[in-house]
Coordinates of C-alpha atoms in Angstrom, one line a residue:
Chain A
M118 CA -7.3 -31.5 -31.7
K119 CA -7.7 -31.6 -28.0
F120 CA -8.2 -28.3 -26.1
Q121 CA -6.6 -28.0 -22.7
I122 CA -7.7 -25.0 -20.6
I123 CA -5.2 -24.0 -18.0
Y124 CA -6.4 -21.3 -15.6
G125 CA -4.6 -19.1 -13.1
T126 CA -6.9 -17.7 -10.5
E127 CA -6.9 -15.8 -7.2
S128 CA -10.6 -15.1 -6.4
G129 CA -12.1 -17.9 -8.5
N130 CA -13.2 -15.8 -11.4
A131 CA -10.9 -17.3 -14.0
E132 CA -11.9 -20.7 -12.6
T133 CA -15.6 -20.0 -13.3
V134 CA -14.6 -18.9 -16.8
A135 CA -12.9 -22.3 -17.3
D136 CA -15.9 -24.1 -15.9
D137 CA -18.1 -22.3 -18.4
L138 CA -15.9 -23.1 -21.3
V139 CA -15.9 -26.8 -20.5
D140 CA -19.7 -26.7 -20.1
E141 CA -20.1 -24.9 -23.4
F142 CA -17.8 -27.0 -25.6
D143 CA -17.7 -30.4 -24.0
G144 CA -19.2 -32.9 -26.4
D145 CA -18.4 -30.8 -29.5
V146 CA -14.6 -31.0 -29.0
E147 CA -12.3 -32.7 -26.5
I148 CA -11.8 -30.2 -23.8
E149 CA -10.8 -30.2 -20.1
A150 CA -9.7 -27.6 -17.6
T151 CA -6.8 -27.7 -15.1
D152 CA -5.7 -25.3 -12.4
M153 CA -2.2 -24.0 -13.4
T154 CA -1.0 -25.2 -10.0
D155 CA -1.6 -28.8 -11.1
V156 CA -0.3 -28.6 -14.7
T157 CA 2.5 -31.0 -15.5
L158 CA 5.0 -30.7 -18.4
E159 CA 3.6 -33.8 -20.0
E160 CA 0.3 -31.8 -20.6
L161 CA 2.2 -29.2 -22.7
D162 CA 2.2 -31.3 -25.8
P163 CA 1.9 -29.9 -29.4
S164 CA -1.0 -32.3 -30.0
T165 CA -3.1 -30.2 -27.6
F166 CA -4.2 -26.6 -28.0
L167 CA -3.7 -24.6 -24.9
L168 CA -6.4 -22.0 -23.8
V169 CA -4.8 -19.9 -21.1
I170 CA -7.2 -18.1 -18.8
C171 CA -5.4 -15.9 -16.2
S172 CA -6.3 -13.1 -13.9
T173 CA -4.2 -10.4 -12.4
H174 CA -3.5 -10.0 -8.7
G175 CA -2.6 -6.9 -6.8
D176 CA -0.4 -4.5 -8.8
G177 CA 0.1 -6.4 -12.0
G178 CA 1.1 -9.7 -10.3
M179 CA 0.2 -13.2 -11.1
P180 CA -2.7 -14.8 -9.2
A181 CA -1.7 -17.4 -6.6
S182 CA -2.6 -20.4 -8.7
A183 CA -0.4 -19.3 -11.6
V184 CA 2.7 -18.9 -9.5
P185 CA 3.7 -22.6 -9.3
F186 CA 3.2 -22.9 -13.1
A187 CA 5.5 -20.0 -13.8
Q188 CA 8.0 -21.4 -11.4
L189 CA 7.8 -24.8 -13.1
L190 CA 8.5 -23.2 -16.5
D191 CA 11.4 -21.1 -15.1
D192 CA 13.0 -24.1 -13.4
E193 CA 12.6 -26.8 -16.1
Q194 CA 12.9 -24.5 -19.2
P195 CA 11.0 -27.1 -21.4
D196 CA 11.2 -26.8 -25.2
L197 CA 7.7 -25.9 -26.2
T198 CA 8.3 -25.6 -29.9
G199 CA 5.2 -26.6 -31.8
L200 CA 2.8 -25.9 -28.9
R201 CA 0.1 -23.4 -29.8
Y202 CA -2.0 -21.4 -27.4
A203 CA -4.4 -18.5 -27.0
V204 CA -4.7 -16.2 -24.0
F205 CA -7.6 -14.5 -22.2
G206 CA -6.6 -12.1 -19.5
L207 CA -8.7 -10.8 -16.6
G208 CA -8.0 -7.4 -15.0
D209 CA -9.2 -4.1 -13.8
S210 CA -8.3 -0.9 -15.7
S211 CA -8.4 1.2 -12.5
Y212 CA -4.9 -0.2 -12.1
E213 CA -2.1 1.0 -14.2
T214 CA -0.9 -2.6 -14.6
Y215 CA -4.2 -3.6 -16.1
S216 CA -4.5 -7.2 -17.2
R217 CA -0.7 -7.8 -16.7
G218 CA -1.2 -11.1 -14.8
S219 CA -1.8 -13.2 -17.9
E220 CA 1.2 -11.5 -19.7
H221 CA 3.6 -13.1 -17.2
I222 CA 2.5 -16.5 -18.5
D223 CA 2.3 -15.4 -22.2
V224 CA 5.9 -14.2 -22.2
R225 CA 7.2 -17.4 -20.6
L226 CA 5.4 -19.6 -23.1
Q227 CA 6.7 -17.5 -26.1
N228 CA 10.2 -17.5 -24.7
L229 CA 10.1 -21.3 -24.5
G230 CA 9.1 -21.6 -28.2
A231 CA 5.3 -21.9 -28.1
T232 CA 3.2 -19.8 -30.5
R233 CA 0.3 -17.6 -29.5
V234 CA -2.5 -17.5 -32.0
G235 CA -5.8 -15.6 -32.4
D236 CA -6.9 -12.5 -30.5
Y237 CA -5.4 -11.8 -27.1
G238 CA -8.7 -11.7 -25.2
R239 CA -9.1 -9.3 -22.2
H240 CA -11.8 -8.5 -19.8
D241 CA -12.0 -5.3 -17.7
A242 CA -13.7 -5.7 -14.3
A243 CA -13.7 -1.9 -13.7
D244 CA -17.3 -1.6 -14.6
G245 CA -18.3 -4.5 -12.3
S246 CA -19.1 -6.9 -15.2
L247 CA -18.3 -10.6 -15.2
P248 CA -15.7 -12.0 -17.6
N249 CA -17.7 -15.1 -18.4
E250 CA -19.6 -14.0 -21.5
S251 CA -16.8 -12.1 -23.2
A252 CA -14.6 -15.2 -22.6
L253 CA -17.1 -17.4 -24.2
E254 CA -17.2 -15.2 -27.3
W255 CA -13.4 -15.2 -27.5
A256 CA -13.3 -19.0 -27.1
H257 CA -15.9 -19.6 -29.8
E258 CA -13.7 -17.7 -32.3
I259 CA -10.5 -19.5 -31.3
I260 CA -12.0 -23.0 -31.1
A261 CA -13.9 -22.5 -34.4
A262 CA -10.7 -21.5 -36.2
V263 CA -8.5 -24.2 -34.7
A264 CA -11.0 -27.1 -34.7
V265 CA -11.6 -27.0 -38.4
E266 CA -7.9 -27.4 -39.2
V267 CA -6.9 -30.6 -41.0
P268 CA -4.8 -32.6 -38.5
A269 CA -1.2 -32.6 -39.4
R270 CA 0.1 -35.9 -40.7
Chain B
M48 CA -3.2 24.5 50.7
T49 CA -5.5 27.0 48.9
I50 CA -8.3 26.4 46.5
T51 CA -7.5 28.0 43.1
T52 CA -8.4 27.7 39.5
T53 CA -4.9 28.3 38.5
V54 CA -2.9 25.1 38.2
R55 CA 0.7 24.8 37.1
T56 CA 3.2 22.0 37.1
D57 CA 5.4 21.6 40.1
E58 CA 8.8 22.3 38.5
A59 CA 10.5 19.9 40.9
V60 CA 8.5 17.0 39.2
A61 CA 9.7 15.7 35.9
V62 CA 6.7 14.6 33.7
P63 CA 7.6 12.2 30.9
D64 CA 6.3 13.2 27.5
D65 CA 4.8 9.8 27.0
L66 CA 3.0 9.5 30.3
T67 CA -0.4 9.3 28.7
L68 CA 0.7 7.6 25.6
Y69 CA -0.9 4.2 26.1
Y70 CA -2.8 1.8 23.9
D71 CA -4.2 -1.6 24.9
P72 CA -6.6 -3.2 22.4
L73 CA -8.4 -5.0 25.2
S74 CA -8.9 -1.9 27.2
Y75 CA -12.2 0.0 27.9
A76 CA -10.5 3.1 26.4
D77 CA -10.1 1.4 23.1
Y78 CA -13.6 -0.1 23.2
D79 CA -15.1 3.3 23.8
H80 CA -13.1 5.9 21.8
P81 CA -10.2 4.3 19.8
Y82 CA -9.6 7.0 17.2
E83 CA -8.0 9.6 19.4
L84 CA -5.7 6.9 20.7
F85 CA -4.8 5.9 17.2
K86 CA -3.9 9.4 16.2
R87 CA -1.4 9.7 19.1
L88 CA 0.1 6.3 18.1
R89 CA 0.6 7.4 14.5
D90 CA 2.2 10.7 15.5
E91 CA 4.2 9.6 18.5
A92 CA 4.8 5.9 18.3
P93 CA 4.0 4.3 14.9
V94 CA 5.2 1.0 16.3
Y95 CA 4.1 1.0 19.9
Y96 CA 5.0 -1.7 22.3
N97 CA 2.5 -2.6 25.0
A98 CA 4.5 -4.5 27.6
R99 CA 1.5 -5.8 29.5
R100 CA 0.2 -7.6 26.4
D101 CA 3.7 -8.2 25.0
L102 CA 2.4 -6.7 21.7
Y103 CA 3.9 -4.5 19.0
I104 CA 1.2 -2.3 17.5
V105 CA 1.6 -0.8 13.9
S106 CA -0.7 2.2 13.2
R107 CA 0.3 4.0 10.0
Y108 CA -1.3 3.1 6.7
A109 CA 1.9 2.5 4.7
D110 CA 3.4 0.3 7.5
V111 CA 0.2 -1.7 7.9
R112 CA -0.2 -2.3 4.2
A113 CA 3.5 -3.3 3.8
A114 CA 3.2 -5.7 6.8
M115 CA 0.1 -7.3 5.3
N116 CA 2.1 -8.1 2.2
D117 CA 5.0 -9.6 4.2
H118 CA 3.5 -13.0 4.9
E119 CA 6.8 -14.8 5.1
R120 CA 8.2 -12.8 8.0
L121 CA 4.8 -12.1 9.6
S122 CA 3.1 -15.4 10.0
N123 CA -0.6 -16.3 10.5
A124 CA 0.2 -19.5 12.4
K125 CA -1.3 -18.0 15.6
G126 CA -4.3 -16.5 14.0
N127 CA -5.7 -13.0 13.5
D128 CA -6.6 -12.2 17.1
V129 CA -4.8 -11.5 20.3
D130 CA -7.3 -12.8 22.8
G131 CA -7.0 -16.6 22.2
T132 CA -10.1 -16.7 20.0
H133 CA -8.7 -19.2 17.5
D134 CA -7.7 -21.8 20.1
S135 CA -11.4 -23.0 20.0
Y136 CA -11.5 -23.4 16.3
G137 CA -10.6 -26.6 14.4
E138 CA -7.8 -27.4 12.0
G139 CA -8.3 -25.8 8.6
M140 CA -9.2 -22.4 9.9
L141 CA -7.8 -20.3 7.0
V142 CA -6.6 -17.4 9.1
T143 CA -4.5 -19.6 11.3
V144 CA -2.4 -21.2 8.5
D145 CA 0.5 -20.1 6.3
P146 CA 1.4 -21.4 2.8
P147 CA 1.4 -24.1 1.6
R148 CA -1.7 -25.2 3.5
H149 CA -3.2 -21.7 3.2
T150 CA -2.9 -21.8 -0.6
A151 CA -4.6 -25.1 -0.9
L152 CA -7.4 -24.3 1.6
R153 CA -8.1 -20.9 0.0
A154 CA -8.2 -22.5 -3.4
A155 CA -10.8 -25.0 -2.2
I156 CA -13.4 -22.3 -1.6
R157 CA -12.5 -20.0 -4.5
R158 CA -15.6 -20.9 -6.5
T159 CA -17.8 -20.0 -3.4
F160 CA -16.4 -16.5 -3.4
S161 CA -16.1 -15.9 -7.2
A162 CA -17.8 -12.7 -8.4
R163 CA -20.4 -14.7 -10.3
A164 CA -21.4 -16.8 -7.3
I165 CA -21.6 -13.7 -5.1
M166 CA -23.7 -11.7 -7.7
A167 CA -26.0 -14.7 -7.8
Q168 CA -26.7 -14.2 -4.1
E169 CA -28.2 -10.8 -4.6
E170 CA -31.8 -11.9 -5.0
G171 CA -31.7 -14.1 -1.9
V172 CA -30.1 -11.3 0.1
R173 CA -32.7 -8.8 -1.1
A174 CA -35.6 -11.1 -0.2
F175 CA -34.3 -11.7 3.3
A176 CA -33.5 -7.9 3.7
K177 CA -37.0 -7.0 2.8
E178 CA -38.4 -9.5 5.4
L179 CA -36.1 -8.2 8.1
V180 CA -36.8 -4.5 7.4
A181 CA -40.5 -5.1 7.2
G182 CA -40.4 -6.7 10.7
L183 CA -38.7 -3.6 12.1
R184 CA -41.1 -1.3 10.3
E185 CA -44.2 -3.0 11.5
E186 CA -43.3 -2.3 15.1
G187 CA -42.2 1.3 14.4
G188 CA -38.6 0.2 15.1
G189 CA -36.7 -2.4 17.2
D190 CA -33.2 -3.6 17.7
F191 CA -31.5 -3.3 14.3
A192 CA -28.6 -5.5 15.5
T193 CA -30.5 -8.5 16.7
Q194 CA -33.5 -8.2 14.4
A195 CA -31.7 -7.3 11.2
A196 CA -27.9 -7.2 11.2
I197 CA -27.1 -10.4 13.0
P198 CA -29.7 -12.5 11.2
M199 CA -28.4 -11.1 7.9
G200 CA -24.8 -11.9 8.8
I201 CA -25.6 -15.4 9.8
G202 CA -27.8 -15.6 6.7
M203 CA -24.9 -14.6 4.5
G204 CA -22.7 -17.3 6.1
M205 CA -25.5 -19.9 5.5
M206 CA -25.8 -18.8 1.8
L207 CA -22.1 -19.3 1.3
L208 CA -22.1 -22.7 3.0
G209 CA -25.3 -23.9 1.4
A210 CA -26.8 -24.5 4.9
P211 CA -30.4 -25.4 5.5
E212 CA -32.8 -22.8 6.8
E213 CA -33.4 -24.7 10.0
D214 CA -29.8 -24.1 11.2
R215 CA -30.4 -20.3 11.5
P216 CA -31.6 -20.0 15.1
V217 CA -28.9 -22.2 16.6
L218 CA -26.2 -20.5 14.6
V219 CA -27.4 -17.1 15.7
A220 CA -27.4 -18.3 19.3
H221 CA -23.9 -19.7 18.9
L222 CA -22.6 -16.4 17.4
E223 CA -23.9 -14.4 20.3
R224 CA -22.3 -16.7 22.8
A225 CA -19.0 -17.0 20.8
M226 CA -18.6 -13.2 20.8
E227 CA -18.8 -12.8 24.6
R228 CA -15.7 -11.3 26.3
V229 CA -14.9 -9.2 29.4
V230 CA -13.7 -5.8 28.3
G231 CA -10.3 -5.1 29.8
E232 CA -9.5 -8.8 30.3
Y233 CA -7.5 -11.3 28.2
G234 CA -9.1 -14.5 27.2
V235 CA -12.2 -16.3 25.8
P236 CA -14.9 -17.4 28.3
E237 CA -15.4 -21.1 28.4
D238 CA -19.0 -20.8 27.1
A239 CA -17.7 -18.8 24.1
A240 CA -15.2 -21.6 23.3
A241 CA -17.9 -24.2 23.8
A242 CA -20.2 -22.4 21.3
N243 CA -17.4 -22.5 18.7
R244 CA -17.0 -26.2 19.2
E245 CA -20.8 -26.8 19.0
T246 CA -20.9 -24.9 15.8
E247 CA -18.3 -27.2 14.3
E248 CA -20.3 -30.2 15.4
I249 CA -23.3 -28.9 13.4
L250 CA -21.0 -28.2 10.4
A251 CA -19.6 -31.8 10.6
E252 CA -23.2 -33.2 10.5
R253 CA -24.1 -31.1 7.5
F254 CA -20.9 -32.2 5.7
A255 CA -21.9 -35.8 6.3
E256 CA -25.3 -35.3 4.9
R257 CA -24.0 -33.4 1.8
R258 CA -21.4 -36.2 1.3
A259 CA -24.1 -38.8 1.4
Q260 CA -26.2 -36.9 -1.2
I261 CA -23.1 -36.6 -3.5
D262 CA -22.3 -40.3 -3.0
A263 CA -25.9 -41.0 -4.0
G264 CA -25.4 -39.1 -7.3
A265 CA -26.3 -35.5 -6.5
S266 CA -24.7 -32.8 -8.7
T267 CA -21.5 -31.2 -7.5
K268 CA -21.9 -28.2 -9.8
S269 CA -23.0 -25.9 -7.0
S270 CA -20.5 -23.3 -5.7
D271 CA -21.6 -23.6 -2.1
A272 CA -18.8 -24.2 0.4
Y273 CA -20.1 -27.5 1.7
T274 CA -19.9 -28.9 -1.8
Q275 CA -16.6 -27.2 -2.8
V276 CA -14.8 -28.3 0.4
L277 CA -16.0 -31.9 -0.1
L278 CA -14.7 -31.7 -3.7
G279 CA -11.4 -30.4 -2.3
V280 CA -11.3 -33.4 0.1
H281 CA -12.0 -35.8 -2.7
A282 CA -9.2 -34.3 -4.8
G283 CA -6.8 -34.6 -1.9
K284 CA -6.4 -30.8 -1.6
V285 CA -8.2 -30.5 1.7
F286 CA -7.4 -32.9 4.5
P287 CA -10.6 -34.5 6.0
S288 CA -9.5 -33.1 9.4
E289 CA -9.5 -29.6 8.0
Q290 CA -13.0 -29.5 6.5
D291 CA -15.0 -28.4 9.6
G292 CA -12.6 -25.6 10.6
L293 CA -12.6 -24.3 7.0
A294 CA -16.4 -24.2 6.9
H295 CA -16.4 -22.5 10.3
L296 CA -14.2 -19.7 9.0
V297 CA -16.6 -19.2 6.1
L298 CA -19.5 -18.9 8.5
S299 CA -17.9 -16.7 11.2
A300 CA -16.1 -14.4 8.8
A301 CA -19.5 -13.9 6.9
S302 CA -21.3 -13.2 10.2
D303 CA -19.6 -11.0 12.8
A304 CA -17.8 -8.3 10.7
P305 CA -20.5 -7.9 8.1
S306 CA -23.2 -7.6 10.7
A307 CA -21.0 -5.0 12.5
L308 CA -20.7 -3.2 9.2
L309 CA -24.5 -3.0 8.9
T310 CA -24.8 -1.6 12.4
N311 CA -22.0 0.9 11.7
C312 CA -23.9 2.1 8.6
V313 CA -27.0 2.7 10.7
A314 CA -25.0 4.5 13.4
V315 CA -23.5 6.8 10.8
L316 CA -26.9 7.5 9.4
D317 CA -28.1 8.4 12.9
K318 CA -25.1 10.6 13.5
F319 CA -25.5 12.5 10.2
P320 CA -29.3 12.2 9.5
A321 CA -29.3 14.3 6.4
L322 CA -27.5 11.4 4.7
Q323 CA -30.7 9.4 4.9
D324 CA -32.7 11.5 2.6
F325 CA -29.7 12.3 0.4
L326 CA -29.1 8.6 -0.2
R327 CA -32.8 7.9 -0.6
R328 CA -32.8 10.4 -3.5
H329 CA -29.4 9.3 -4.8
P330 CA -29.1 5.6 -4.3
T331 CA -26.2 5.3 -6.7
M332 CA -24.2 7.0 -3.9
I333 CA -24.8 4.1 -1.5
P334 CA -21.7 2.1 -2.5
Q335 CA -19.6 5.3 -1.8
F336 CA -21.4 5.6 1.6
I337 CA -20.5 2.0 2.4
E338 CA -16.9 2.5 1.4
E339 CA -16.5 5.6 3.6
T340 CA -18.3 3.9 6.5
L341 CA -15.8 1.0 6.2
R342 CA -13.0 3.5 6.4
Y343 CA -14.6 5.8 9.1
D344 CA -15.5 3.0 11.5
T345 CA -13.8 -0.1 10.5
P346 CA -15.6 -3.3 11.4
G347 CA -12.4 -5.4 11.7
Q348 CA -10.3 -3.1 13.7
N349 CA -7.1 -5.1 13.6
I350 CA -5.3 -8.3 12.6
S351 CA -2.3 -9.8 14.2
R352 CA 0.7 -11.7 13.1
Q353 CA 3.7 -13.5 14.6
T354 CA 7.3 -12.6 13.4
T355 CA 9.3 -15.4 12.0
A356 CA 12.5 -13.3 12.0
E357 CA 13.7 -10.0 13.5
I358 CA 12.1 -7.3 11.4
E359 CA 12.2 -3.5 11.4
I360 CA 9.1 -1.4 10.9
A361 CA 9.1 2.4 11.0
G362 CA 12.6 2.4 12.6
T363 CA 11.6 0.0 15.4
R364 CA 13.2 -3.4 15.6
I365 CA 10.8 -6.2 16.4
P366 CA 12.4 -9.5 17.7
E367 CA 11.7 -12.9 16.1
D368 CA 8.6 -14.7 17.5
S369 CA 6.9 -11.5 18.6
R370 CA 3.2 -10.7 18.4
V371 CA 2.5 -7.8 16.0
M372 CA -0.9 -6.1 15.6
L373 CA -1.8 -4.2 12.4
L374 CA -4.3 -1.5 13.2
Q375 CA -6.6 -1.2 10.2
G376 CA -8.9 1.1 12.1
S377 CA -6.0 3.5 12.5
A378 CA -4.6 3.0 9.0
N379 CA -8.0 4.0 7.6
R380 CA -7.8 7.3 9.6
D381 CA -4.2 8.1 8.6
E382 CA -3.9 11.8 7.7
R383 CA -0.8 10.8 5.6
I384 CA -3.2 9.1 3.2
Y385 CA -6.7 10.6 3.8
P386 CA -7.0 14.4 4.1
D387 CA -9.2 15.4 7.0
P388 CA -9.6 11.8 8.1
D389 CA -12.0 12.3 11.0
R390 CA -14.5 13.9 8.7
F391 CA -17.1 11.6 7.1
N392 CA -16.8 12.6 3.5
L393 CA -19.2 11.0 1.0
T394 CA -17.1 12.2 -2.0
R395 CA -13.8 10.8 -0.9
E396 CA -12.0 9.1 -3.7
F397 CA -10.6 5.6 -3.3
T398 CA -8.0 4.3 -5.8
P399 CA -5.7 1.3 -5.8
A400 CA -3.1 3.5 -4.1
N401 CA -5.2 4.6 -1.1
R402 CA -7.9 1.9 -0.9
I403 CA -9.2 1.1 2.5
L404 CA -7.4 -1.6 4.5
S405 CA -10.6 -2.8 6.1
F406 CA -10.4 -6.1 4.2
G407 CA -6.7 -6.5 4.5
D408 CA -4.2 -7.0 1.7
G409 CA -1.8 -9.7 0.4
I410 CA -2.5 -13.4 0.5
H411 CA -4.8 -13.3 3.4
A412 CA -7.0 -10.4 2.0
C413 CA -10.7 -11.0 2.8
M414 CA -12.4 -13.3 0.2
G415 CA -15.8 -12.1 1.3
A416 CA -15.3 -8.4 0.7
P417 CA -17.5 -8.3 -2.5
F418 CA -20.2 -10.1 -0.6
A419 CA -20.0 -7.7 2.4
R420 CA -20.3 -4.7 0.0
L421 CA -23.2 -6.3 -1.9
A422 CA -25.2 -7.2 1.2
A423 CA -24.6 -3.8 2.8
R424 CA -25.8 -2.1 -0.4
V425 CA -29.0 -4.2 -0.6
V426 CA -29.9 -3.8 3.1
L427 CA -29.4 0.0 2.9
E428 CA -31.5 0.2 -0.3
E429 CA -34.3 -1.6 1.5
L430 CA -34.0 0.3 4.7
L431 CA -34.0 3.7 3.0
Q432 CA -37.2 2.9 1.2
G433 CA -39.0 3.6 4.5
P434 CA -39.1 6.8 6.6
D435 CA -36.0 8.2 8.4
F436 CA -34.9 6.5 11.6
H437 CA -32.8 7.4 14.6
I438 CA -31.1 5.5 17.5
A439 CA -33.5 5.4 20.4
G440 CA -31.9 4.1 23.6
I441 CA -28.4 3.0 24.5
P442 CA -26.7 0.7 22.0
E443 CA -24.2 -2.0 23.1
R444 CA -21.0 -2.8 21.3
W445 CA -19.6 -6.3 20.7
K446 CA -17.1 -6.9 23.5
K447 CA -14.7 -8.9 21.4
Q448 CA -11.8 -6.5 20.7
L449 CA -11.3 -7.2 17.0
V450 CA -14.9 -6.5 15.9
R451 CA -16.2 -2.9 16.1
G452 CA -19.9 -2.7 15.7
F453 CA -23.1 -3.2 17.8
S454 CA -24.6 -6.3 19.4
S455 CA -27.6 -4.2 20.2
L456 CA -28.8 -1.1 18.3
P457 CA -32.3 0.2 19.2
I458 CA -33.8 2.3 16.5
R459 CA -37.2 4.1 15.9
F460 CA -38.7 5.2 12.6
D461 CA -39.8 8.8 12.4
G462 CA -43.5 9.6 12.0

């Protein structure tokens, strides 16, 4: 099972999370990270497991780098049946729209037939902490569960 | 004609209500005491037109914030300033571009400004702050601007870039030349423009060196801007012609406004000296002090935009292709948002709804805001470990209209 991280970022924090996940798991599993801006529909293949890392911008909006990806999904309406993914959202609970940025991507993937698995990871920046460590914990659980699965024949 | 203390208007003369309603961001009046002018604008002309500068000026919080988020109709193509500053900067200068180039260039330096990269700078900032403050203390005082705030601002820019220590003196000298203006006059002196070009020549040399190191196998894991911009060029996201201007923005944005912020903090501590002991005893209140200082005396007083269509703000129609100035310094004093705005209030509450506009909003919001807050906190923590201080002598303000802060700020330590 190949793991494909796609990250949506505004200030670089989701990007450093993606960097860390690649550093942590590279060698143990096949894993790579792509900015959502650069994701193509060919990469959304059921043979890969998608790790979605996405921040929130402003009042519950998507970060700049997620916007072209959302637009691509909206325009092309690809059939994502069989694609599985997990989500880790970044946000700040001093906003009423806490962590909503990633949800814009989650709802699109679900509506196109993909299946979300595992815990919906979230990090709250309101206390000034970094998301990197809690994202690593989240990813360890997801990857451990998915990587041991017997490949479908 | 008699001499009398009783004066009264000659009823035969019609005096217009707006006779003394005037605002020019390049004027001495603005340089000296802007805030009383801003209040009149907010109350009497929330979108004020200055015919001499052919400039529309927006002064209320809600209008400024909405305009910052209207990047399609309010373009950055002519830069942030109104005095021609950006003409001497190279291509790739982030504040002079609109999407899609803006999106790509900003993405290229995201890692440099990520929270983790900025938090990793704290140790270096603290070591440098200790050294600068010790230098002042040894002599019983000195010029806080030239001996602490400006070197720290340049130092912050160098940390972000990944610049070698030896570049510091020449970059400091360039900043001081680049900020020179004539108050009351439009335009950038030739030597200031030359200083900007010379800075980009240095940046180009450092890029070439870094590139040679990477080509020879050096790691590209570092988040410094030289490395990240080169990765962006390699990936085809940044055009080679844009790299020097982009790095120049990182350097200058880290330098002038943050050093102004540091001087404004010291000026507030001189104005309300009881704050010094209070913050020394309650250092957890320093971030609150910095936030209120950013509001009370905003280092970046304004940013300007160019209309791409006719727009209406606060009932005023602004034609297409007009220059529009958004007065952050006024928005931050808007009584519609901040009760008793002219009072320095250490307990003022800031939420997403009323947050200060000192760092802008929308797609061009300042990427360096977390670093500015971090560095200001560290410098104040170090400064307040010593005795109280006061301003001793006449400070000088930066003459460039956009930046409010001091180019010279003599202080003495007590006792």
